[in-house]
mmCIF file of C-alpha atoms in Angstrom:
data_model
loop_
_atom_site.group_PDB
_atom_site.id
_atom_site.type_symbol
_atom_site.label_atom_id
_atom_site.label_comp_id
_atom_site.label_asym_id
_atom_site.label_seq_id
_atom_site.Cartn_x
_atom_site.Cartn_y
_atom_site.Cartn_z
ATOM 1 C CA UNK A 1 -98.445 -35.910 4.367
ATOM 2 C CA UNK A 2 -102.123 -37.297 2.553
ATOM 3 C CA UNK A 3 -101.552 -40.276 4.519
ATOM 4 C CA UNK A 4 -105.123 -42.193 3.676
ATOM 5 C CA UNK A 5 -104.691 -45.589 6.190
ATOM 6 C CA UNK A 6 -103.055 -43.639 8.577
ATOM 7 C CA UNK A 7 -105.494 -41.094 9.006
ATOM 8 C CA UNK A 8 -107.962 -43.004 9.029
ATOM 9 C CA UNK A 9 -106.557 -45.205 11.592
ATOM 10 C CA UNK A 10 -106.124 -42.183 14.002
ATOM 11 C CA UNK A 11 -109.735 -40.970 13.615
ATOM 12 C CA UNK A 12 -110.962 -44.469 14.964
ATOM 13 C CA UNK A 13 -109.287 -43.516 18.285
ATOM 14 C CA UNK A 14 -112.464 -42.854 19.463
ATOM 15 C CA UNK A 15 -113.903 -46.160 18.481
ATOM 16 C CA UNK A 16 -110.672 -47.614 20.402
ATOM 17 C CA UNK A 17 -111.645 -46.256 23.442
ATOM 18 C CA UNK A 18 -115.165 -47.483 23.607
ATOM 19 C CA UNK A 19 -113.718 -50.722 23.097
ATOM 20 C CA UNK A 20 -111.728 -50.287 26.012
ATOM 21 C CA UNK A 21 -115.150 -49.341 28.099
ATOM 22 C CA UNK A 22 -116.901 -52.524 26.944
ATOM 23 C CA UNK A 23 -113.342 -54.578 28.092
ATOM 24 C CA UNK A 24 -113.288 -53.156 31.208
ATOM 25 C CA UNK A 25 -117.021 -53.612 32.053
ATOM 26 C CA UNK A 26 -116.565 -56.881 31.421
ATOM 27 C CA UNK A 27 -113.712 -57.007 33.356
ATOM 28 C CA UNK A 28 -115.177 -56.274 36.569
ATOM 29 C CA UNK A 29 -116.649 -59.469 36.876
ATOM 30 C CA UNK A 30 -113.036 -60.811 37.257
ATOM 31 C CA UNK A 31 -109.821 -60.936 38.868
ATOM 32 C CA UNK A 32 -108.573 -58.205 36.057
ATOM 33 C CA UNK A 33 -111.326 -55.937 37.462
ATOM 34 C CA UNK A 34 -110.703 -55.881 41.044
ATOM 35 C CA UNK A 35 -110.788 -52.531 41.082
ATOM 36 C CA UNK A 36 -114.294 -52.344 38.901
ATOM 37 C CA UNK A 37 -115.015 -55.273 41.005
ATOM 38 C CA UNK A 38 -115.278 -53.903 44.365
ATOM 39 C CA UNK A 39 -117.289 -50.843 43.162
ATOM 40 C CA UNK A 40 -119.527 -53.090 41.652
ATOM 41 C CA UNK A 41 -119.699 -54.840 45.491
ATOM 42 C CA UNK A 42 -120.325 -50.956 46.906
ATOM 43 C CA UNK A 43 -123.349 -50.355 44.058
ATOM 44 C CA UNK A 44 -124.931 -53.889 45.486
ATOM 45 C CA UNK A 45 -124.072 -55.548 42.186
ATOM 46 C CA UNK A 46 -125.247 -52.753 39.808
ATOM 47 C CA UNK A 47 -123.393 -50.531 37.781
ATOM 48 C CA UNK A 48 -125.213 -46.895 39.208
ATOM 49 C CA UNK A 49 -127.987 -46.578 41.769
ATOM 50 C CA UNK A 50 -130.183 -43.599 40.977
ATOM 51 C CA UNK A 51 -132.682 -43.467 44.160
ATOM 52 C CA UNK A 52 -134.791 -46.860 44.223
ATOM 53 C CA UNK A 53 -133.569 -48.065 40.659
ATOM 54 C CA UNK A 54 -130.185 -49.693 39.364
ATOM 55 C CA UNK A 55 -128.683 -50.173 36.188
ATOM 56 C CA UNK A 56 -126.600 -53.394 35.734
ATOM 57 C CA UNK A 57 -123.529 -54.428 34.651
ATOM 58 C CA UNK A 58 -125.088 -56.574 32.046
ATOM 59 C CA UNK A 59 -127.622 -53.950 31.086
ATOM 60 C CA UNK A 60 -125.144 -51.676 30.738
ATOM 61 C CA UNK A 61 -122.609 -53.932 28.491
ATOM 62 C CA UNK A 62 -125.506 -54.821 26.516
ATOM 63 C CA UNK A 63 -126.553 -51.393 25.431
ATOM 64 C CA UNK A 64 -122.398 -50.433 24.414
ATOM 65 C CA UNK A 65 -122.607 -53.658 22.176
ATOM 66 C CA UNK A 66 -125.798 -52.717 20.639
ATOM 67 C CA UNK A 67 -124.744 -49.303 19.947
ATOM 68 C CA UNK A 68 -120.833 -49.937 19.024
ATOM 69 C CA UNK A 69 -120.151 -53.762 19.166
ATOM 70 C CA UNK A 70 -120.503 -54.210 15.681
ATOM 71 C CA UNK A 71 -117.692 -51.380 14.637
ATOM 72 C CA UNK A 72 -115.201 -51.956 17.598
ATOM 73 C CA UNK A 73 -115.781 -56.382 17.111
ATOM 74 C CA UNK A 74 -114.785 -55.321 13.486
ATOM 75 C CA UNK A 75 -111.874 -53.242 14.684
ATOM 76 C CA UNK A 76 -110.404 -56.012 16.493
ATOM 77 C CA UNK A 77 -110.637 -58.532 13.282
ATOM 78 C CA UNK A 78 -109.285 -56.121 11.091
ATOM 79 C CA UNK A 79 -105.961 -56.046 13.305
ATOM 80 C CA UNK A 80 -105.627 -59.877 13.786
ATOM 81 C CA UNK A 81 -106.148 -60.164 10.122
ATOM 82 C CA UNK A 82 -103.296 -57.767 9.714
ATOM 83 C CA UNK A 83 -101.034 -59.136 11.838
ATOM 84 C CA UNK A 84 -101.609 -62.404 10.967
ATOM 85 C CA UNK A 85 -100.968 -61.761 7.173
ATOM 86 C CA UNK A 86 -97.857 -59.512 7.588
ATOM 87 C CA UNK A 87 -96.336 -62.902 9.240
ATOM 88 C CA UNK A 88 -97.737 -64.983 6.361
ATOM 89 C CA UNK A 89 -95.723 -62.260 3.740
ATOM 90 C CA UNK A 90 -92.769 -61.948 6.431
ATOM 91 C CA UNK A 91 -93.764 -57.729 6.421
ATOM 92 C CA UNK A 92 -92.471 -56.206 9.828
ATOM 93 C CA UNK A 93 -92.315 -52.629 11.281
ATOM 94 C CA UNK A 94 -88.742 -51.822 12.365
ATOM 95 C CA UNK A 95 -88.172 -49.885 15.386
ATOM 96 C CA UNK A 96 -86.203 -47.209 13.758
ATOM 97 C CA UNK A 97 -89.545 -46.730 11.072
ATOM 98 C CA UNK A 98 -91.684 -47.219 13.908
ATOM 99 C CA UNK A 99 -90.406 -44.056 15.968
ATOM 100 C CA UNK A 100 -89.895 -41.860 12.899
ATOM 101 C CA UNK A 101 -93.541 -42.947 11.806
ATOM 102 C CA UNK A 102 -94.509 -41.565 15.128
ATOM 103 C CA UNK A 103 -92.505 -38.473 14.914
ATOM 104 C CA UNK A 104 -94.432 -37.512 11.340
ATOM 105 C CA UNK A 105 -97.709 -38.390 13.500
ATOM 106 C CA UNK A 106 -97.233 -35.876 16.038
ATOM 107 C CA UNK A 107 -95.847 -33.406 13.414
ATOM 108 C CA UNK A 108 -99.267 -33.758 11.219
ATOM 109 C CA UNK A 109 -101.856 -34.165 14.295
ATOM 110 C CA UNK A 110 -99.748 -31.915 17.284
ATOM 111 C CA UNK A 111 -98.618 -29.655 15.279
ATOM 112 C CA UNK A 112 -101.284 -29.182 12.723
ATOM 113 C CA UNK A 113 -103.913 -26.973 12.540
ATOM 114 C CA UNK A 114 -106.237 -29.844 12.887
ATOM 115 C CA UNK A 115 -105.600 -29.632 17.017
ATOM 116 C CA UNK A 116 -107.671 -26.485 16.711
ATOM 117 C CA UNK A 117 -110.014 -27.091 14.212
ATOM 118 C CA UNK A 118 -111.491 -30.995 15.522
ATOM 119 C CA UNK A 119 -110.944 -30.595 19.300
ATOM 120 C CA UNK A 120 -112.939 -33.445 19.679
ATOM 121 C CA UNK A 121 -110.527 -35.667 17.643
ATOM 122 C CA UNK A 122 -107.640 -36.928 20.323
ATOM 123 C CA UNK A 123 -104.015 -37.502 19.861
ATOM 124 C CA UNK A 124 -103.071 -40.874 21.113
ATOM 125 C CA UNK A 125 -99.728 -41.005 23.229
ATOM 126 C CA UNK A 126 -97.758 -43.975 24.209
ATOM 127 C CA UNK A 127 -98.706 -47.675 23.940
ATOM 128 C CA UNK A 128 -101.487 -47.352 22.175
ATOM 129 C CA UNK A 129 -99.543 -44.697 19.383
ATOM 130 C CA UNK A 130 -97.152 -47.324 18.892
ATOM 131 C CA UNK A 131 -99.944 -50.183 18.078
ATOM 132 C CA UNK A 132 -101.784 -48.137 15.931
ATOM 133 C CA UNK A 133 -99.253 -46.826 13.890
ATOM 134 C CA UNK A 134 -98.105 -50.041 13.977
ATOM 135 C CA UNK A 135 -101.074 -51.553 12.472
ATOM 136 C CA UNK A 136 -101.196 -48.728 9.524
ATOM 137 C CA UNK A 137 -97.856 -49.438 8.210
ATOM 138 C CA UNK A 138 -98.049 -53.186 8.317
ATOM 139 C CA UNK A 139 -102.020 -52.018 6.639
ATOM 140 C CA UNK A 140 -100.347 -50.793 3.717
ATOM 141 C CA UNK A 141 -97.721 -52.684 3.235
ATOM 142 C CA UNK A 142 -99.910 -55.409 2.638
ATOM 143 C CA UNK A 143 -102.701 -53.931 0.600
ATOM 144 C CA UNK A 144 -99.502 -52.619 -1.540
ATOM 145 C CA UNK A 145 -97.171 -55.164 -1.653
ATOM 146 C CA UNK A 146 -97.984 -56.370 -5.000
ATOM 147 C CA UNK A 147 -97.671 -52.098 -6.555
ATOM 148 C CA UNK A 148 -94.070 -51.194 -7.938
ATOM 149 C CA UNK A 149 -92.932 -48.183 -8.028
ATOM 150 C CA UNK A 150 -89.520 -46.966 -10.203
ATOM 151 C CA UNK A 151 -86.952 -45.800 -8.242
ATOM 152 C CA UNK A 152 -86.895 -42.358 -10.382
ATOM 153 C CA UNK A 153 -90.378 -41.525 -9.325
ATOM 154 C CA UNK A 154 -89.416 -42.088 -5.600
ATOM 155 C CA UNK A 155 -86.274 -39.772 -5.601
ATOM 156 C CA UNK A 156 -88.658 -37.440 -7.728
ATOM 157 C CA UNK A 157 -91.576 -37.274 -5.469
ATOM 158 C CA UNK A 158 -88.888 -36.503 -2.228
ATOM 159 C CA UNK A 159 -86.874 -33.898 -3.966
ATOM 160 C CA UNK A 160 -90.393 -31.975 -5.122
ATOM 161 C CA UNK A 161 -91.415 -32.548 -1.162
ATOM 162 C CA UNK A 162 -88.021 -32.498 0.675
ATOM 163 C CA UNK A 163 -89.315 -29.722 3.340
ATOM 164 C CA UNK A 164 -91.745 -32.507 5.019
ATOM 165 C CA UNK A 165 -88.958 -34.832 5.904
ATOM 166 C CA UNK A 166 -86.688 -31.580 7.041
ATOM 167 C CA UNK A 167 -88.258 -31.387 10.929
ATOM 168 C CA UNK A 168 -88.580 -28.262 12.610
ATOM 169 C CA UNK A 169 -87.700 -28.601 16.357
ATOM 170 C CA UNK A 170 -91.022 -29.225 18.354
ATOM 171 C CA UNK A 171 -92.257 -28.309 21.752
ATOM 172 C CA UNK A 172 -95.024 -28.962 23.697
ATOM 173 C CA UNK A 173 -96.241 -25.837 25.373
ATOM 174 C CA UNK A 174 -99.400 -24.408 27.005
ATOM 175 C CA UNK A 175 -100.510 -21.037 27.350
ATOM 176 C CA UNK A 176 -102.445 -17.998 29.643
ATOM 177 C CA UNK A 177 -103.751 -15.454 27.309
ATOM 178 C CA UNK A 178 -104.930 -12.339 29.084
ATOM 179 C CA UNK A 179 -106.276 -8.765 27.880
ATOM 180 C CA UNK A 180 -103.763 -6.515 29.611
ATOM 181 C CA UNK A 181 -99.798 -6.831 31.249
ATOM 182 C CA UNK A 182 -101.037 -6.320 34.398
ATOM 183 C CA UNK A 183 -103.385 -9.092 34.541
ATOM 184 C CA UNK A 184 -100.413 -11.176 32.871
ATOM 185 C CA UNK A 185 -98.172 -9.790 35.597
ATOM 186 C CA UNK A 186 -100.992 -11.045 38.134
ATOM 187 C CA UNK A 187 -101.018 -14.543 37.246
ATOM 188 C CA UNK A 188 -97.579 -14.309 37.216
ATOM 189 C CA UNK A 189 -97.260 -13.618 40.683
ATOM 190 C CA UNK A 190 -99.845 -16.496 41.608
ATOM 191 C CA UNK A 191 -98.088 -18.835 39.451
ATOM 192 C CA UNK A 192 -94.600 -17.921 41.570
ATOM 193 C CA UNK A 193 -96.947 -18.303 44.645
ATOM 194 C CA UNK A 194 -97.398 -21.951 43.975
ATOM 195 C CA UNK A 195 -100.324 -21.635 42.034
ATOM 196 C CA UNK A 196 -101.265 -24.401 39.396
ATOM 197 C CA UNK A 197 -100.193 -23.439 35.482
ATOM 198 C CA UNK A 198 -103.213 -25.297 34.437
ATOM 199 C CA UNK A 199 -106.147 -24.109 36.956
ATOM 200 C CA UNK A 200 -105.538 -20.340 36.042
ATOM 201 C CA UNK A 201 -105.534 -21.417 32.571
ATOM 202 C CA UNK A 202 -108.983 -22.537 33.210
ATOM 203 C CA UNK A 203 -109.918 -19.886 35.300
ATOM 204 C CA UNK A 204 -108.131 -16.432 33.682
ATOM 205 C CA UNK A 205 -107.506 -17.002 30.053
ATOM 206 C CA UNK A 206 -109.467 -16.361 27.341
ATOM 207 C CA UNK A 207 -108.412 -18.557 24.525
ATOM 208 C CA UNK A 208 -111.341 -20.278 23.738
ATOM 209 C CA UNK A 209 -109.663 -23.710 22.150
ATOM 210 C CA UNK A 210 -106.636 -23.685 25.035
ATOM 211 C CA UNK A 211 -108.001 -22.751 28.437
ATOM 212 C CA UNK A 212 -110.870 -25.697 28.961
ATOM 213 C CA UNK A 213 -107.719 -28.146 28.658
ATOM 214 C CA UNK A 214 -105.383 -26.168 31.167
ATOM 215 C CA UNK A 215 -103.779 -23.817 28.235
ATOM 216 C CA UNK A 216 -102.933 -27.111 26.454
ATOM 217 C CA UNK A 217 -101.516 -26.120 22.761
ATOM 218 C CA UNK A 218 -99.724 -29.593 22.062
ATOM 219 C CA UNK A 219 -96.454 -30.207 19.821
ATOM 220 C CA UNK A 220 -96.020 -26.785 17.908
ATOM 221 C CA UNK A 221 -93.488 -25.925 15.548
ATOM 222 C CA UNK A 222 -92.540 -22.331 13.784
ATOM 223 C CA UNK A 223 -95.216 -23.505 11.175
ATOM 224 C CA UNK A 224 -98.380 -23.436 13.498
ATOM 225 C CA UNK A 225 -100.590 -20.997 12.247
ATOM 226 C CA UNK A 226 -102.516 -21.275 15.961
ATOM 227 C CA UNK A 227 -99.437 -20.237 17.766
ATOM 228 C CA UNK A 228 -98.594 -16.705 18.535
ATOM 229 C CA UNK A 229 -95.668 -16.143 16.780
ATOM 230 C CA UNK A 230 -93.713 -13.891 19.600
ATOM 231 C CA UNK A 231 -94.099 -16.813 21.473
ATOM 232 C CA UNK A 232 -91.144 -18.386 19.411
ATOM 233 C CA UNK A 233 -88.920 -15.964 20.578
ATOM 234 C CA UNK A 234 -88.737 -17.032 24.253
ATOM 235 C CA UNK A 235 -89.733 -20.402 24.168
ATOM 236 C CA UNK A 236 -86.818 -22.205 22.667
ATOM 237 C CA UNK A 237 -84.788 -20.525 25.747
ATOM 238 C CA UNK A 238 -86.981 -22.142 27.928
ATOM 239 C CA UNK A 239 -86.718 -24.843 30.431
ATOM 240 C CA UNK A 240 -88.644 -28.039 30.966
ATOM 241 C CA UNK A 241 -91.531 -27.256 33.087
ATOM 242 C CA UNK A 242 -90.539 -23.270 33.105
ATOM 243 C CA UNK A 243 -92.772 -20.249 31.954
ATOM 244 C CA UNK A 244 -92.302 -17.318 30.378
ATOM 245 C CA UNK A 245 -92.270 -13.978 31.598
ATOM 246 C CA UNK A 246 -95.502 -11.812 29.678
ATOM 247 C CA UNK A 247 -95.215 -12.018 25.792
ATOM 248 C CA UNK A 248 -97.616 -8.867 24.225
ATOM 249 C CA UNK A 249 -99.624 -10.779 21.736
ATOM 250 C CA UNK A 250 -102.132 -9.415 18.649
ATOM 251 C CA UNK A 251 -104.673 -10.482 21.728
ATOM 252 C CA UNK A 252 -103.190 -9.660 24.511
ATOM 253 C CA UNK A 253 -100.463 -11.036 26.593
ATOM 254 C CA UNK A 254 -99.750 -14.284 26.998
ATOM 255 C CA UNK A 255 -97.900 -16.439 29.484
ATOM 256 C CA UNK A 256 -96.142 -20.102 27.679
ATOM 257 C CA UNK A 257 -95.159 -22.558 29.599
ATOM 258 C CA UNK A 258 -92.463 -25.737 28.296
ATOM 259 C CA UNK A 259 -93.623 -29.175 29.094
ATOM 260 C CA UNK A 260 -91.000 -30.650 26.709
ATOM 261 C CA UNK A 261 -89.213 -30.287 23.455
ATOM 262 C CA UNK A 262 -87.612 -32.165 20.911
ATOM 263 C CA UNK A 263 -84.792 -31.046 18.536
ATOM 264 C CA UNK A 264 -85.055 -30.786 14.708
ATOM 265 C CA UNK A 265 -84.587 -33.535 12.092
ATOM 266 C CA UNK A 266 -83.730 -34.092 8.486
ATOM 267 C CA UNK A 267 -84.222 -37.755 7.065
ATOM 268 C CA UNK A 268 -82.597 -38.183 3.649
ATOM 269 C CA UNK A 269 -84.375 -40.261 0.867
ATOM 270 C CA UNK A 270 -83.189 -43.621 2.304
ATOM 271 C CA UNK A 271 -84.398 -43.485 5.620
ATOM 272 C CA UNK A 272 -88.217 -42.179 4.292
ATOM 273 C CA UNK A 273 -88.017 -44.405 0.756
ATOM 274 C CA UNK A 274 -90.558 -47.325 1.972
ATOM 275 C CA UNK A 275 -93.235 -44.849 2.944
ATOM 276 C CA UNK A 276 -92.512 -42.860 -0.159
ATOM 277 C CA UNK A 277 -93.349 -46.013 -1.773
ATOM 278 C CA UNK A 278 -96.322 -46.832 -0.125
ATOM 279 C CA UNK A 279 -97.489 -42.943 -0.277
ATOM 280 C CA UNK A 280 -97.425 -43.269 -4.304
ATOM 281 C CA UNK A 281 -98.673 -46.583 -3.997
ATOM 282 C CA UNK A 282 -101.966 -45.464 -2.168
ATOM 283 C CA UNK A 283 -102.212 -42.715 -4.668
ATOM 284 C CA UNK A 284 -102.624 -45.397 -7.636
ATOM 285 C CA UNK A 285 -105.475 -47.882 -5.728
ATOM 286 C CA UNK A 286 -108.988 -47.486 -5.691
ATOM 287 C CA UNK A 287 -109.671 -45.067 -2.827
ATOM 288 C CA UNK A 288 -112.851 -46.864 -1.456
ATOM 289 C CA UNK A 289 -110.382 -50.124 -0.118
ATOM 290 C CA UNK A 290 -111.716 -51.636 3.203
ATOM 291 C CA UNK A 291 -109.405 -53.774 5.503
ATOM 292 C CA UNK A 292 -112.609 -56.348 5.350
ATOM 293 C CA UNK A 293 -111.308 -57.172 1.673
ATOM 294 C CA UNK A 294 -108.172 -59.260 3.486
ATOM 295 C CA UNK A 295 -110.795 -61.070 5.677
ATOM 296 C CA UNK A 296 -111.335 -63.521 2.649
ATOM 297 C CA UNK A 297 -107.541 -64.611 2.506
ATOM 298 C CA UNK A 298 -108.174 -65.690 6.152
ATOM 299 C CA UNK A 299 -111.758 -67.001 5.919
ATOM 300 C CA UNK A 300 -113.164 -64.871 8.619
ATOM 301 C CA UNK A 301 -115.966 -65.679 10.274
ATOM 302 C CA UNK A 302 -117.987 -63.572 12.769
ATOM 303 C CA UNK A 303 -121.393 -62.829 14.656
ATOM 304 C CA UNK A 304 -122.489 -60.626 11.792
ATOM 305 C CA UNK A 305 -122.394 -63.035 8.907
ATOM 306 C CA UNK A 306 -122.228 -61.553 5.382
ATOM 307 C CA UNK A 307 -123.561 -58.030 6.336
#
């Protein structure tokens, strides 16, 4: 799924988050950062006391805008401008698109071998999902509204690609990879003992991507090429929250645990048709568009002038 907004909307989770640090700094200085607030109190009115010296709130605000102001101030345009817009052109996101938008996220990004390959790139969950898949249709619906596309060519395009809108069922597992059984059958026994899935994952297994986050794997289907495939063989009988007894792996032998699952699902051309649409329509636009181009539509104006 070449999804070009979308993508691109999911790498600047990171940018999202620092934004969130330079709101909540600020925030301490108010009644929506009590919390900040009275740690602030603790720290004498500084931020961090390293022996004799301090760093300040506003020192410390000051150097997040210096460093990412510019990017995350342009962040937050970018989605008034959209939102704003889509209600000028009456575009909305239904809820129905909405969660199946989501479901193809977490197929592409928990799924995909891109978990493994950019650790460092996070997979959003939740509120903030919602709002920034959100944001990407209602993106390019607008910056396509004006492309048609024949009916033929949509039918076309699904029937040649019919297997990415035919969903494997998904579950969300985590893992202990050891070298032999009996070490398997060893954290076995601590894990029956009470023991905690995720510290032993830390602390015994020796997958290098899985065990610093607890023997996190993410959503997986049949078609991860990171997932031991003998794991498919007891997982879908387990349980919510259940492990596995030892699996013998190329490896080793690993222990899986279920956090959660959901069951497989075909959408027929209907139901996908308006992001078949925009798909092709992306495909036929210049691939260097920035959001900024709407600004002018809106006559934004903003602390960095023309830059």
């Amino acid at each position: 799924m070449n999804r070009k907004i979308l993508i691109g909307v999911i790498v600047l989770l990171l940018l999202t988050n620092i934004g969130s640090i330079i709101y909540f700094a600020k925030a301490s200085s108010n009644a929506s950062g009590k919390q900040a607030g009275n740690l602030l109190m603790n720290l004498s009115g500084s931020v961090a006391q390293i022996g004799n010296e301090s760093i300040s709130e506003a020192e410390w605000v000051e150097l997040l805008k210096k460093r990412y102001g510019k990017d995350v101030l342009k962040q937050m345009i970018d989605k008034k401008v959209v939102a704003q817009l889509a209600k000028k052109y009456d575009i909305a996101v239904s809820d129905e698109e909405l969660k199946r938008e989501i479901e193809l996220y977490q197929r592409m990004v928990g799924a995909g071998a891109d978990a493994h390959e950019h650790p460092d790139i996070q997979v959003m969950e939740g509120k903030q999902l919602k709002e920034e898949i959100k944001h990407a249709i209602l993106l390019e619906e607008l910056i396509t509204k004006d492309v048609v596309i024949k009916e033929e060519e949509l039918r076309k395009y699904y029937k040649e690609n019919e297997h990415l809108y035919d969903l494997k069922p998904l579950f969300q597992i985590s893992q202990i990879l050891v070298k032999t059984e009996e070490e398997a059958n060893q954290v076995l026994d601590e894990l029956e003992s009470g023991s905690s899935f995720s510290t032993l994952a830390r602390e015994r297994s020796i997958d290098e991507f899985s065990a610093p986050s607890g023997g996190a794997m993410g959503w997986v289907d049949t078609s991860s090429n990171y997932v031991e495939p003998a794991y498919f063989d007891v997982i879908p009988e387990l349980e919510k929250d259940e492990w596995s007894d030892p699996v013998q792996t190329d490896d080793g032998y690993g222990i899986v645990m279920l956090h959660d699952k959901k069951p497989g699902n075909k959408y027929e051309f209907e139901k996908v048709k308006g992001q078949i649409r925009r798909q092709l329509a992306l495909q036929q636009m210049d691939s260097t568009f920035n959001p900024e181009q709407l600004w002018k539509e809106l006559d934004v104006k903003w602390e960095y002038g023309s830059e």
